[in-house]
Tab-separated table of C-alpha atoms and ligand atoms in Angstrom:
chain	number	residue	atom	x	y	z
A	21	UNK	CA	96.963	-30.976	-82.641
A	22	UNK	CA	94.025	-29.580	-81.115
A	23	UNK	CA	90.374	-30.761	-82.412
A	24	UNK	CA	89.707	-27.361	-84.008
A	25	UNK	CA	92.374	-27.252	-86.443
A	26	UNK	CA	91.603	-31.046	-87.758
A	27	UNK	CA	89.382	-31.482	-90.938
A	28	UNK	CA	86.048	-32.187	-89.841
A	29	UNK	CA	84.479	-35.425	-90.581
A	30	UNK	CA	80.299	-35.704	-90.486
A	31	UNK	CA	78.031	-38.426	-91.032
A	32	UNK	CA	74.584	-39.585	-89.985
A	33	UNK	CA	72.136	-42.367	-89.970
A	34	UNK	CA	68.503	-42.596	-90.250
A	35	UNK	CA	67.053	-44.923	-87.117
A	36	UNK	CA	64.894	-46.660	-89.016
A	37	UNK	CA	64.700	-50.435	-88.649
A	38	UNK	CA	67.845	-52.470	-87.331
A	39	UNK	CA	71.291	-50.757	-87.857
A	40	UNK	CA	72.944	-53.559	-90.037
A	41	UNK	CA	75.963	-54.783	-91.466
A	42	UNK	CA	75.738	-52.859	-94.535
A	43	UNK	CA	75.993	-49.506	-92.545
A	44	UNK	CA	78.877	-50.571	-90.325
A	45	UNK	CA	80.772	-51.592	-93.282
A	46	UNK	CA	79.538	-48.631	-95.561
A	47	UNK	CA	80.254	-46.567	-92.915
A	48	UNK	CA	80.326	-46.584	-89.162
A	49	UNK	CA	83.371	-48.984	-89.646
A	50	UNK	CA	85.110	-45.672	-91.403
A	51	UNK	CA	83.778	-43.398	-88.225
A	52	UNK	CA	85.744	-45.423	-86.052
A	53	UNK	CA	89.118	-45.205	-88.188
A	54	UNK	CA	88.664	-41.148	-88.713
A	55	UNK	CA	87.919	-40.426	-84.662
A	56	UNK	CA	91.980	-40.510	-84.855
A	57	UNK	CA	92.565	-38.389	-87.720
A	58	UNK	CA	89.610	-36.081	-87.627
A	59	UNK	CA	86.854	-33.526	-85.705
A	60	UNK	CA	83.939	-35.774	-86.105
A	61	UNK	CA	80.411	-35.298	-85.800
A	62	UNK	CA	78.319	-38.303	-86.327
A	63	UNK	CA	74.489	-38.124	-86.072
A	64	UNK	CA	71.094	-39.660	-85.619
A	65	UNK	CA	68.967	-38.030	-87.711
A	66	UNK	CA	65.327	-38.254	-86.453
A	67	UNK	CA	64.327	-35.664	-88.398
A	68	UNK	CA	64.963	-37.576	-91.623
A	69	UNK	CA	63.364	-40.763	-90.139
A	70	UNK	CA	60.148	-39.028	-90.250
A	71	UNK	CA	59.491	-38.874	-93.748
A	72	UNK	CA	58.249	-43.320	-93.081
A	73	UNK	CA	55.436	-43.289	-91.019
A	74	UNK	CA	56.865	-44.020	-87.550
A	75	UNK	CA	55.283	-45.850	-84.513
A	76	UNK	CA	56.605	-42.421	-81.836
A	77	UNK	CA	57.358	-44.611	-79.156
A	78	UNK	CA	59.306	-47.469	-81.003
A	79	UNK	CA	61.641	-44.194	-82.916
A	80	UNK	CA	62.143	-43.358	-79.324
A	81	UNK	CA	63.451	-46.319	-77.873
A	82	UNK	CA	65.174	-46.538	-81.352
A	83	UNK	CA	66.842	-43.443	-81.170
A	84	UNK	CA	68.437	-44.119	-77.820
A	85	UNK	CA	69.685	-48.049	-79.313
A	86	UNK	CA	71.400	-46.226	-82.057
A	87	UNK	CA	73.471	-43.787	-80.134
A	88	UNK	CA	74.675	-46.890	-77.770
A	89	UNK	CA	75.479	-49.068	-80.935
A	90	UNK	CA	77.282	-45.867	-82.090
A	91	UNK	CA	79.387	-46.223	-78.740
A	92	UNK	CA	79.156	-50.081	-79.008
A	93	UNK	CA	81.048	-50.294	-82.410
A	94	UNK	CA	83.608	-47.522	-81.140
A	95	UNK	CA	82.651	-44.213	-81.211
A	96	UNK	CA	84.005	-42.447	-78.648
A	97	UNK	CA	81.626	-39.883	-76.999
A	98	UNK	CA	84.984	-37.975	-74.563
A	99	UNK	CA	86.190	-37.424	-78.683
A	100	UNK	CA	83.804	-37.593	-81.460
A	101	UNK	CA	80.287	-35.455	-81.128
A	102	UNK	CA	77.162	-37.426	-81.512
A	103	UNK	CA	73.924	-35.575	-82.128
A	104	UNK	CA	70.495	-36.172	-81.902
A	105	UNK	CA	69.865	-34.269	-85.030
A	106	UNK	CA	65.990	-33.010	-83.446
A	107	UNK	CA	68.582	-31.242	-80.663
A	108	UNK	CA	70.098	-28.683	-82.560
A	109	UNK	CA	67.422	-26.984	-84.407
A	110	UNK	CA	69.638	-24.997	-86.902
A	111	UNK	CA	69.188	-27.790	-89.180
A	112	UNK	CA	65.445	-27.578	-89.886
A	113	UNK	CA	65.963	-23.865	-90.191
A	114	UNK	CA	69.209	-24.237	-92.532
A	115	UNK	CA	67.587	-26.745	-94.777
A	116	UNK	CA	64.428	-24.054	-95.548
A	117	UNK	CA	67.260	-21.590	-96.786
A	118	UNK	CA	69.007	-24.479	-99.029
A	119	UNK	CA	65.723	-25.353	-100.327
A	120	UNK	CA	65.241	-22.191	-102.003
A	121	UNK	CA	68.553	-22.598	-103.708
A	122	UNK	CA	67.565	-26.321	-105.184
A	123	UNK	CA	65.823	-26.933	-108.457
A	124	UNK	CA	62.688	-29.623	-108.811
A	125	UNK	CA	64.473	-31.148	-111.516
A	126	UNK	CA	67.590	-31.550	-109.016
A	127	UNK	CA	65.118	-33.366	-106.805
A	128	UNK	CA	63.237	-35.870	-109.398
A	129	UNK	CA	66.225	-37.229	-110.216
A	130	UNK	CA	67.276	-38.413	-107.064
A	131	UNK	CA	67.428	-42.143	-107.185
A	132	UNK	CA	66.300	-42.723	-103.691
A	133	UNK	CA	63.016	-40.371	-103.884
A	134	UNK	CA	61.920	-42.626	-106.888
A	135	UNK	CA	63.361	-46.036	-104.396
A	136	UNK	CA	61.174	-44.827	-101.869
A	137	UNK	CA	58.235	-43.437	-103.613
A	138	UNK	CA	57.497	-46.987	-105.152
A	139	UNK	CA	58.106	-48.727	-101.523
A	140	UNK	CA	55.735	-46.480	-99.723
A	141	UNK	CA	53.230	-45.332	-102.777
A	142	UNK	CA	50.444	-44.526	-100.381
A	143	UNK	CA	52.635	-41.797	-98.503
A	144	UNK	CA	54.850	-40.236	-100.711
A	145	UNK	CA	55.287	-37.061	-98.877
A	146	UNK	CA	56.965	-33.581	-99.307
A	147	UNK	CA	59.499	-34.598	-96.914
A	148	UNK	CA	60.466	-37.592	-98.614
A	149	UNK	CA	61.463	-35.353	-101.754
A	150	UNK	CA	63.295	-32.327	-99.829
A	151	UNK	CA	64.724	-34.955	-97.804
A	152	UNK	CA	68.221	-34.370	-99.665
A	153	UNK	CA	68.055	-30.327	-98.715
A	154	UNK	CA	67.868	-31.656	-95.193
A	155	UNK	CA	70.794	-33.881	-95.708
A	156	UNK	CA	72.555	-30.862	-97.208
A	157	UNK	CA	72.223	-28.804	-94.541
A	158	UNK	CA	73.218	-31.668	-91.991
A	159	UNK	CA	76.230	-31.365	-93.669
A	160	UNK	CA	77.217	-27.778	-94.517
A	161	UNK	CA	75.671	-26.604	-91.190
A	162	UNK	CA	79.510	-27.819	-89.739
A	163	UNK	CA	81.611	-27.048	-92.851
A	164	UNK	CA	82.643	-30.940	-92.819
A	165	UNK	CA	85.390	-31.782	-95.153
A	166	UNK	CA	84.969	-35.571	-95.439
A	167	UNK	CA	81.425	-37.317	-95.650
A	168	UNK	CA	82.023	-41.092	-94.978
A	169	UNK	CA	79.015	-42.716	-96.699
A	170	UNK	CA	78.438	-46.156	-98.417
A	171	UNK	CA	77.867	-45.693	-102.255
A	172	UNK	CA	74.124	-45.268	-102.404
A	173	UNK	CA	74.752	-41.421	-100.592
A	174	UNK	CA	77.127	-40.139	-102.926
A	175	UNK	CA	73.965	-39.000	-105.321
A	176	UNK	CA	72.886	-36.944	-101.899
A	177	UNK	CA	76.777	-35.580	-101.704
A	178	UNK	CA	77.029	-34.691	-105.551
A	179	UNK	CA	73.445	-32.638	-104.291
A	180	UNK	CA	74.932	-31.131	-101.567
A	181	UNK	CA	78.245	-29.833	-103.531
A	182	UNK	CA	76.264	-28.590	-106.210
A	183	UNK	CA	73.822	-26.417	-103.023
A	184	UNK	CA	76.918	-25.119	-101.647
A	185	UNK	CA	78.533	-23.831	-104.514
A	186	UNK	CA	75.666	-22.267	-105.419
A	187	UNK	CA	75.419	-20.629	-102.349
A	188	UNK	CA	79.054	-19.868	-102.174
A	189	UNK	CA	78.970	-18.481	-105.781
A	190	UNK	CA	75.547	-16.265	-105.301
A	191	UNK	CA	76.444	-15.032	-101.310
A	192	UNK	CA	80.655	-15.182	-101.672
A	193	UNK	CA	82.025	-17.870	-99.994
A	194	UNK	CA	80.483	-19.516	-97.339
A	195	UNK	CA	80.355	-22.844	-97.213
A	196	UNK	CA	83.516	-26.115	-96.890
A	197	UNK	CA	83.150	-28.280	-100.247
A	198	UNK	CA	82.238	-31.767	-98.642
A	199	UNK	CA	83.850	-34.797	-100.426
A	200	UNK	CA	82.362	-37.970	-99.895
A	201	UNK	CA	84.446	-40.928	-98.214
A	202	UNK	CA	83.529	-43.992	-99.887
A	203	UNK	CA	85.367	-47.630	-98.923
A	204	UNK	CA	87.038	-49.718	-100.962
A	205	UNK	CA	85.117	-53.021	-99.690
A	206	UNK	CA	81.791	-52.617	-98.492
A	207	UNK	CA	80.619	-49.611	-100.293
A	208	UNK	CA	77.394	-51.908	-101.168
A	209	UNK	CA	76.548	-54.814	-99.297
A	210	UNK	CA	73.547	-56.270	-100.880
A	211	UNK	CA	70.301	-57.660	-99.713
A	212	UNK	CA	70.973	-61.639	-98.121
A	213	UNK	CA	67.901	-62.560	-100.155
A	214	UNK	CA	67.999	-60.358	-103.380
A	215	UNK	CA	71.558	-59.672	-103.902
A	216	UNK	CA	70.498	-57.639	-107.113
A	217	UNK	CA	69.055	-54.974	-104.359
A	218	UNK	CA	70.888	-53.337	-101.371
A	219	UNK	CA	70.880	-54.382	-97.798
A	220	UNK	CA	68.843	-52.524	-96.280
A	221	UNK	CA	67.737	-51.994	-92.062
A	222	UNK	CA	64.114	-51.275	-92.964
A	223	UNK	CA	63.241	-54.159	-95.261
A	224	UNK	CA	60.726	-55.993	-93.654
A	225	UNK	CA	62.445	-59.287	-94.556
A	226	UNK	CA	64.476	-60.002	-91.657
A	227	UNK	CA	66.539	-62.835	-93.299
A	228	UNK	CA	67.739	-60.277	-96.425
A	229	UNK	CA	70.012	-58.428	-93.292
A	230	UNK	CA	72.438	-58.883	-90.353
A	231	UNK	CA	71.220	-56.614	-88.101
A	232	UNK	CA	74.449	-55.874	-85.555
A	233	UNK	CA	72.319	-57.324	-82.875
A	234	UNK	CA	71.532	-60.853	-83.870
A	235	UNK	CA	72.974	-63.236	-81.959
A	236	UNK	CA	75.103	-66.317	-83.312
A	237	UNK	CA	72.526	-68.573	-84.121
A	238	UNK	CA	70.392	-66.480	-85.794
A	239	UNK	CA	73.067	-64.940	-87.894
A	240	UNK	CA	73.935	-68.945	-88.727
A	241	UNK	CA	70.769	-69.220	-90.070
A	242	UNK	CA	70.282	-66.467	-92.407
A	243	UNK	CA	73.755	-67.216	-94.047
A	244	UNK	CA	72.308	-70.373	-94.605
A	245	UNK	CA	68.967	-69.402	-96.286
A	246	UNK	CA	71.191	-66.706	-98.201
A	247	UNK	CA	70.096	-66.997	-101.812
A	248	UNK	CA	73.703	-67.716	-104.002
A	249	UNK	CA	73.079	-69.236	-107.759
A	250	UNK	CA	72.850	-72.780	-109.050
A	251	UNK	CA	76.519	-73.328	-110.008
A	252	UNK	CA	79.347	-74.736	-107.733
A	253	UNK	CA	81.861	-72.501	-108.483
A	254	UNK	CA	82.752	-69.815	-105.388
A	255	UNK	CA	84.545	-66.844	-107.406
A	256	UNK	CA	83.848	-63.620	-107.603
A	257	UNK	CA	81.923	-62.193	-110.218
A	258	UNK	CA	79.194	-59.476	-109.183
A	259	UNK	CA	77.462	-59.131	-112.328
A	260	UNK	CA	76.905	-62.911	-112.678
A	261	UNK	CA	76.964	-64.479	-109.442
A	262	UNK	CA	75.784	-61.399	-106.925
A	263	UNK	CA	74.969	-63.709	-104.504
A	264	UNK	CA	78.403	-65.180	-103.927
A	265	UNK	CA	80.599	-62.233	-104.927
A	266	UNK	CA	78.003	-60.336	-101.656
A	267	UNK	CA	79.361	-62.907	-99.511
A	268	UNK	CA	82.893	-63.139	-100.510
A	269	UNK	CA	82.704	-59.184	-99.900
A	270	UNK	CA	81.275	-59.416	-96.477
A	271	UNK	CA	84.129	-61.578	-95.115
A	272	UNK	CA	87.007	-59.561	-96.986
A	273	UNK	CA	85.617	-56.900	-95.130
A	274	UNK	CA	85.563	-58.113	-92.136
A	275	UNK	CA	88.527	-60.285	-92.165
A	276	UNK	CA	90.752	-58.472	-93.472
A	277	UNK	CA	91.589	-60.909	-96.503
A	278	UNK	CA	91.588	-59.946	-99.901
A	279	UNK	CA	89.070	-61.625	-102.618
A	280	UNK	CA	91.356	-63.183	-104.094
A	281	UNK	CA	93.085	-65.329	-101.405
A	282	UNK	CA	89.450	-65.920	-100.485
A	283	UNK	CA	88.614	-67.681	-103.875
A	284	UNK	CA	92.006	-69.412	-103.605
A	285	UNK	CA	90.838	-70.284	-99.974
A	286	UNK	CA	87.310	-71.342	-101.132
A	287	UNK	CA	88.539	-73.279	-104.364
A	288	UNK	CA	86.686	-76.316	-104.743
A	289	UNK	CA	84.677	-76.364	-101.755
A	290	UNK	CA	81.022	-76.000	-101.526
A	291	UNK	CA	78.918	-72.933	-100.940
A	292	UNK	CA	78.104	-74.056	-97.614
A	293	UNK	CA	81.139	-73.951	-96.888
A	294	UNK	CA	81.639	-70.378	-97.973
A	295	UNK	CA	78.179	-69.165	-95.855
A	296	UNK	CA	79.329	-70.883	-92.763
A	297	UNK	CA	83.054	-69.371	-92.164
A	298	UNK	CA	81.163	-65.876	-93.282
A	299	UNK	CA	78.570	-66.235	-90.426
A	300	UNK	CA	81.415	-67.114	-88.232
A	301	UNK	CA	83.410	-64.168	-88.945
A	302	UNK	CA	80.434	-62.137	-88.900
A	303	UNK	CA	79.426	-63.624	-85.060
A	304	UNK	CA	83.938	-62.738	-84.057
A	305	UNK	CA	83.061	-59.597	-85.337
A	306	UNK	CA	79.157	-58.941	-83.497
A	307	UNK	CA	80.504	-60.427	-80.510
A	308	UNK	CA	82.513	-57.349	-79.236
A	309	UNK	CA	80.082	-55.015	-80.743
A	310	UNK	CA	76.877	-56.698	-78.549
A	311	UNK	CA	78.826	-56.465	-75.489
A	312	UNK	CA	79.598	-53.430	-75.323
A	313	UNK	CA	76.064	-52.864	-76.350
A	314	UNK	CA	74.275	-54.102	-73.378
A	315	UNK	CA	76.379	-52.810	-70.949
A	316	UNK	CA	75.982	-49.049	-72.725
A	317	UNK	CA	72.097	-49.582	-72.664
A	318	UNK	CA	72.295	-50.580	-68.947
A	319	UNK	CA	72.737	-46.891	-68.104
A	320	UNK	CA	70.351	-44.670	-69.919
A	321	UNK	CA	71.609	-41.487	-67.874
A	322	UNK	CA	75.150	-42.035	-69.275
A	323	UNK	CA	73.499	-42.258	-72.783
A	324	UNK	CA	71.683	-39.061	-71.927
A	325	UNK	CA	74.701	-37.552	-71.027
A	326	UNK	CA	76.056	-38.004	-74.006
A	327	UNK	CA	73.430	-36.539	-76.031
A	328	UNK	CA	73.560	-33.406	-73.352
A	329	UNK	CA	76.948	-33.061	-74.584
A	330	UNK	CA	76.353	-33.467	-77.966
A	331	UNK	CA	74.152	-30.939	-78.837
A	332	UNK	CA	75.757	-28.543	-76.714
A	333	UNK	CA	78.370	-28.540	-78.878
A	334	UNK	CA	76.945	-28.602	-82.001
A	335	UNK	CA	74.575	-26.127	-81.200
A	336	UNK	CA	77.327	-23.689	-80.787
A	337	UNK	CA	78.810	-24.683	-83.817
A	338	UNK	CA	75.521	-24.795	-85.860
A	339	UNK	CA	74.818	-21.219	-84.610
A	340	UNK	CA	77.449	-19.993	-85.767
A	341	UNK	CA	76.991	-21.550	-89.217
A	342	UNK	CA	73.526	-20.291	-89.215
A	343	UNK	CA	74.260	-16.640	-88.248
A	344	UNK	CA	76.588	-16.179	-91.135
A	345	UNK	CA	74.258	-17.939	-93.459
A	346	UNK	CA	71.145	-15.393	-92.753
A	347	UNK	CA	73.290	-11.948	-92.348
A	348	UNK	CA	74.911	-12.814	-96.367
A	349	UNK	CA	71.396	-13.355	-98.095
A	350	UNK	CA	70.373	-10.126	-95.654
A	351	UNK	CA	67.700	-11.288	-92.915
A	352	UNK	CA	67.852	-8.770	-90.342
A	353	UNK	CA	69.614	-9.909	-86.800
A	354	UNK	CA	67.496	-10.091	-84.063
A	355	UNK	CA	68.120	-7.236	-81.695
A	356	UNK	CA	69.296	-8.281	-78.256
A	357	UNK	CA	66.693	-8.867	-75.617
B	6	TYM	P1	70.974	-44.565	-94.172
B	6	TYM	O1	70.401	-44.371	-92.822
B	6	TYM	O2	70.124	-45.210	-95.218
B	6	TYM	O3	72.314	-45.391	-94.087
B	6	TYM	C1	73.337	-45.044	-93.181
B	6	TYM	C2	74.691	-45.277	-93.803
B	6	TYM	O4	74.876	-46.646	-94.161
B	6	TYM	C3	75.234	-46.737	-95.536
B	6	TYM	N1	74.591	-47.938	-96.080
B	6	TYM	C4	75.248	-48.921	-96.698
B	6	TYM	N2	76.541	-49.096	-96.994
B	6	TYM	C5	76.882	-50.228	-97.633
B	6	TYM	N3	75.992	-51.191	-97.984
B	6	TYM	C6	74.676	-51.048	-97.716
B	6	TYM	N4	73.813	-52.002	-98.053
B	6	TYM	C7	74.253	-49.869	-97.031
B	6	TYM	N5	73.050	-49.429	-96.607
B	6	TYM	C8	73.275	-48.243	-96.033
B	6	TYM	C9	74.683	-45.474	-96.175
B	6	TYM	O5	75.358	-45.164	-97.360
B	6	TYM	C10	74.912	-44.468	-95.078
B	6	TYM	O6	76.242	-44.007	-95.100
B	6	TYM	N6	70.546	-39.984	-96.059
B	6	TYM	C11	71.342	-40.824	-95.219
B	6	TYM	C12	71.481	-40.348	-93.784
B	6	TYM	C13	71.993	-38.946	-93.640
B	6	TYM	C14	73.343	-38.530	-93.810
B	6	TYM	C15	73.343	-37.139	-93.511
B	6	TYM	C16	74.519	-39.191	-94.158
B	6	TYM	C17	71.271	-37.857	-93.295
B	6	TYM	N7	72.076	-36.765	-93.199
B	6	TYM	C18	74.517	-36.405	-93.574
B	6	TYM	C19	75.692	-38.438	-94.224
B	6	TYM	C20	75.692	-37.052	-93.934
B	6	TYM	C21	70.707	-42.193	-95.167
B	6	TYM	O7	69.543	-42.363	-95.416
B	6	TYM	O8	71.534	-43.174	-94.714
């Protein structure tokens, strides 16, 4: 089948902090599977990065990492697209159009705004409330079908679907209905350190995350600092014992075994026993991942390259997007020059 006529998949992440576990389960690890299945589009979206105060040249060596640990954990630049979402500039100018079609009200309920707001009180900028319109427009800008996102997006997706109906109701039909792609395992891995609270690449903690680049021994030791409960007992019960049930879900995921032939596994033993076959099987699985890593990075014109290509092909697709978008709410079309 050629690419066109597949169902187009699109994603993104933000490069902020260290690209962890919890987004390679949540989602990269669902990229990968879909390349085969779908037109995907995955991006880094700069853009949305902005609304934390960055240091520019740390989001600029940042920005490169994160494409090469796209390619790193298996995203396959000759098949999927990855954009640098700054490239294509159809997104900023989509996103002003979908913000005059979203409510305030829409916006203050939006569970990450208020997240954010209280982690960064002394900048809580516009951006950082439009930031779903932007996210919106990332995805309706190339009519994707599927949105493979861990569980804390799908508030963002609902906020997209409800845009794009709009739009499709007010202008006639316009715009694909995303559906968000959620896993089954790994939809929320939680903090190392607070397992009540996400894991998350920005939190200044270091030991609440696996970031896909630590290296065995360091990954050793924050399994073993990872806070569990005072029982003995390793079974999995997320309500009462987040700790364990966070770890339990981080193998499964990665191993392949269910939770329940892991508690059978794990019956009797002690926790430690639990945190060091999970920072084993989280090393098998880094191990691939960090190779492939370094030897991407060695060549910054191939990464380059890929990026070239990237938004030369979303641009066109973007365009077109964008074109259709402004002649049905009746902007005039530029003359040509
Ligand atoms: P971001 O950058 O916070 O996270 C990137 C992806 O990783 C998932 N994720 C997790 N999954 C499981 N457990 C966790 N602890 C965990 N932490 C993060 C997220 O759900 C996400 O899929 N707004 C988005 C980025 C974005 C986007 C888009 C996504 C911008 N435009 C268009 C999809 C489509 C965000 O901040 O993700």
């Amino acid at each position: 089948m050629s690419k066109s006529s597949l169902p187009v998949v699109l994603s993104g992440i933000q490069p902020s902090g260290h690209l962890c576990i919890g987004n390679y389960l949540g989602a990269i690890k669902n990229w990968v599977a879909m390349q085969e299945t779908h037109d995907c589009i995955f991006l880094v979206v700069d853009l949305h990065a902005l609304t934390v105060q960055q240091v520019p040249a740390e989001l600029r060596r940042r920005c490169l990492s994160f494409v090469a640990q796209y390619v790193a954990c298996g995203i396959d630049p000759e098949r999927s697209t990855i954009v640098m979402q700054s490239h294509v500039p159809q997104h900023a100018e989509l996103a002003w159009v979908l913000s005059t079609l979203t409510y305030m009200g829409e916006l203050n309920r939006m569970t990450q705004f208020k997240d954010k707001s209280q982690r960064h009180a002394s900048n809580i900028n516009a951006g950082l409330f439009t930031y779903p319109i932007l996210m919106a427009a990332d995805i309706l800008l190339y009519q994707a079908n599927a949105v493979p996102v861990g569980a804390d997006q799908k508030q963002h997706l609902e906020l997209a679907r409800d845009i794009a109906g709009r739009f499709n109701q007010r202008y006639s039909e316009t715009f694909t209905m995303p559906e968000p792609f959620i896993p089954g395992t790994g939809a929320r891995i939680m903090s190392l350190q607070d397992p009540s609270s996400k894991m998350s690449k920005s939190d200044e903690n270091l030991n609440s995350l696996i970031a896909l680049l630590d290296k065995p021994d360091v990954v050793r030791a924050k399994l073993r600092r990872a806070v569990t409960d005072s029982e003995k007992e390793i079974r999995f019960d997320p309500e009462k014992k987040p700790g364990v049930a966070n770890l339990l879900t981080i193998h499964s995921a990665l191993s392949g075994e269910s939770i329940p032939a892991l508690e059978a596994h794990f019956a009797g033993r002690l926790y430690s026993a639990l945190k060091e076959e999970t920072a084993e099987v989280i090393i098998e699985a880094l191990r691939p991942i960090q190779t492939r890593y370094d030897a991407v990075m060695a060549d910054k014109k191939v990464l380059e390259g890929i990026l070239a290509q990237g938004a030369e092909s979303a641009y066109r697709r973007a365009r077109r997007t964008l074109s259709k978008v402004y002649r049905k709410i009746g902007l005039v079309p530029p003359a040509a020059r």
